[in-house]
Amino acid sequence: ETGVTQSPTHLIKTRGQQVTLRCSSQSGHNTVSWYQQALGQGPQFIFQYYREEENGRGNFPPRFSGLQFPNYSSELNVNALELDDSALYLCASSSWWASDTQYFGPGTRLTVL
Amino acid sequence: AQSVTQLDSHVSVSEGTPVLLRCNYSSSYSPSLFWYVQHPNKGLQLLLKYTSAATLVKGINGFEAEFKKSETSFHLTKPSAHMSDAAEYFCVVSEGAAGNKLTFGGGTRVLVKP
């Protein structure tokens, strides 16, 4: 069984740039959720995708957007990067009928300079 | 709305002694509750999950947690700490099986002394 994978591992961008982070869900899972974890804090829910549609969103501005593909993999896009976007971005996958039981990938560390 | 409060930001224990991590929650629904562990520079690993089947939940690596509705608590324990238990632990709540959003506590960092 393949776990959740994320790419890239680390990324450095400058303010105003755009970034795309990628996630492959665990085999058998059709739902993907994204979280932002700032240094020293617990993860914060960004949004969830199911059947290629957004299914719930946390308190994040529209410049945070996502996609889910037919193979259930997902992308997180962030436009107009700000310094406060520096964080660990975590992807989690789950099955729809137990969407609260989420399995996390190793994360992408984004640094915005 | 749901929220989680982890009562200790840091816990220090000696190897071989018990570990207790405290968590209180608030939820408008019958919640699902979880504990996750995060080792340095790693993702989150699910330790255990409470739904409604049993109030005492056993997880991986010898951890267990007890759900107490009257106290709105979900404390995590382990009888004997190991050096490999040094990590950050998160108590998490969701609004049941159909819930999509996990709400995390602030985390408890566990230090294990030899």
Coordinates of N, CA and C in Angstrom, one line a residue, chain A residues 17-56:
Chain A
Q17 N 5.3 36.0 -5.8 CA 5.4 34.9 -6.8 C 4.2 33.9 -6.5
Q18 N 4.1 33.0 -7.4 CA 3.1 31.9 -7.3 C 3.7 30.6 -7.1
V19 N 3.0 29.7 -6.4 CA 3.6 28.4 -6.1 C 2.6 27.3 -6.3
T20 N 3.0 26.1 -6.8 CA 2.1 25.0 -6.9 C 2.8 23.8 -6.1
L21 N 2.0 23.2 -5.2 CA 2.4 22.1 -4.4 C 1.6 20.9 -4.9
R22 N 2.2 19.7 -4.8 CA 1.5 18.5 -5.4 C 1.4 17.4 -4.3
C23 N 0.3 16.6 -4.5 CA 0.0 15.5 -3.5 C -0.6 14.3 -4.2
S24 N -0.1 13.2 -3.9 CA -0.7 11.9 -4.4 C -1.3 11.2 -3.2
S25 N -2.5 10.9 -3.3 CA -3.2 10.3 -2.2 C -2.9 8.8 -2.0
Q26 N -3.1 8.3 -0.8 CA -2.9 6.9 -0.5 C -3.8 6.1 -1.4
S27 N -3.4 4.9 -1.8 CA -4.2 4.1 -2.6 C -5.5 3.7 -1.9
G28 N -6.6 3.8 -2.7 CA -7.9 3.5 -2.1 C -8.6 4.7 -1.6
H29 N -7.9 5.8 -1.5 CA -8.5 7.1 -1.0 C -8.9 8.0 -2.1
N30 N -10.1 8.6 -1.9 CA -10.6 9.5 -3.0 C -10.8 10.9 -2.6
T31 N -10.4 11.3 -1.3 CA -10.6 12.6 -0.8 C -9.3 13.1 -0.3
V32 N -9.0 14.4 -0.6 CA -7.7 15.0 -0.3 C -8.0 16.3 0.5
S33 N -7.3 16.5 1.6 CA -7.4 17.8 2.4 C -6.0 18.4 2.5
W34 N -6.0 19.7 2.6 CA -4.8 20.5 2.7 C -4.8 21.3 4.0
Y35 N -3.6 21.3 4.6 CA -3.4 22.1 5.8 C -2.2 22.9 5.8
Q36 N -2.2 24.0 6.5 CA -1.0 24.9 6.6 C -0.5 24.8 8.1
Q37 N 0.7 24.5 8.3 CA 1.3 24.5 9.7 C 2.4 25.5 9.8
A38 N 2.1 26.6 10.4 CA 3.1 27.6 10.7 C 4.0 27.1 11.8
L39 N 5.2 27.6 11.9 CA 6.2 27.2 12.9 C 5.7 27.3 14.3
G40 N 5.7 26.2 15.0 CA 5.3 26.2 16.4 C 3.8 26.1 16.6
Q41 N 3.1 25.9 15.6 CA 1.6 25.8 15.7 C 1.0 24.5 15.2
G42 N -0.2 24.3 15.5 CA -0.9 23.1 15.0 C -1.4 23.4 13.5
P43 N -1.6 22.4 12.7 CA -2.0 22.6 11.4 C -3.4 23.3 11.3
Q44 N -3.6 24.1 10.3 CA -4.9 24.8 10.0 C -5.5 24.3 8.7
F45 N -6.8 24.0 8.7 CA -7.4 23.4 7.5 C -7.6 24.5 6.5
I46 N -7.1 24.2 5.2 CA -7.2 25.1 4.1 C -8.5 24.7 3.3
F47 N -8.5 23.5 2.8 CA -9.7 23.0 2.1 C -9.6 21.5 1.8
Q48 N -10.7 21.0 1.3 CA -10.8 19.6 1.0 C -11.4 19.4 -0.4
Y49 N -10.9 18.4 -1.1 CA -11.4 18.1 -2.4 C -12.0 16.6 -2.5
Y50 N -13.1 16.5 -3.1 CA -13.7 15.2 -3.4 C -14.4 15.3 -4.7
R51 N -14.2 14.3 -5.5 CA -14.8 14.2 -6.9 C -14.4 15.5 -7.7
E52 N -13.2 16.0 -7.5 CA -12.6 17.1 -8.2 C -13.3 18.4 -7.9
E53 N -14.1 18.4 -6.8 CA -14.7 19.7 -6.4 C -14.3 20.0 -5.0
E54 N -14.3 21.3 -4.7 CA -14.0 21.7 -3.3 C -15.1 21.4 -2.4
N55 N -14.8 20.8 -1.3 CA -15.8 20.3 -0.3 C -15.5 20.8 1.1
G56 N -15.6 22.1 1.3 CA -15.3 22.7 2.5 C -14.0 23.5 2.5

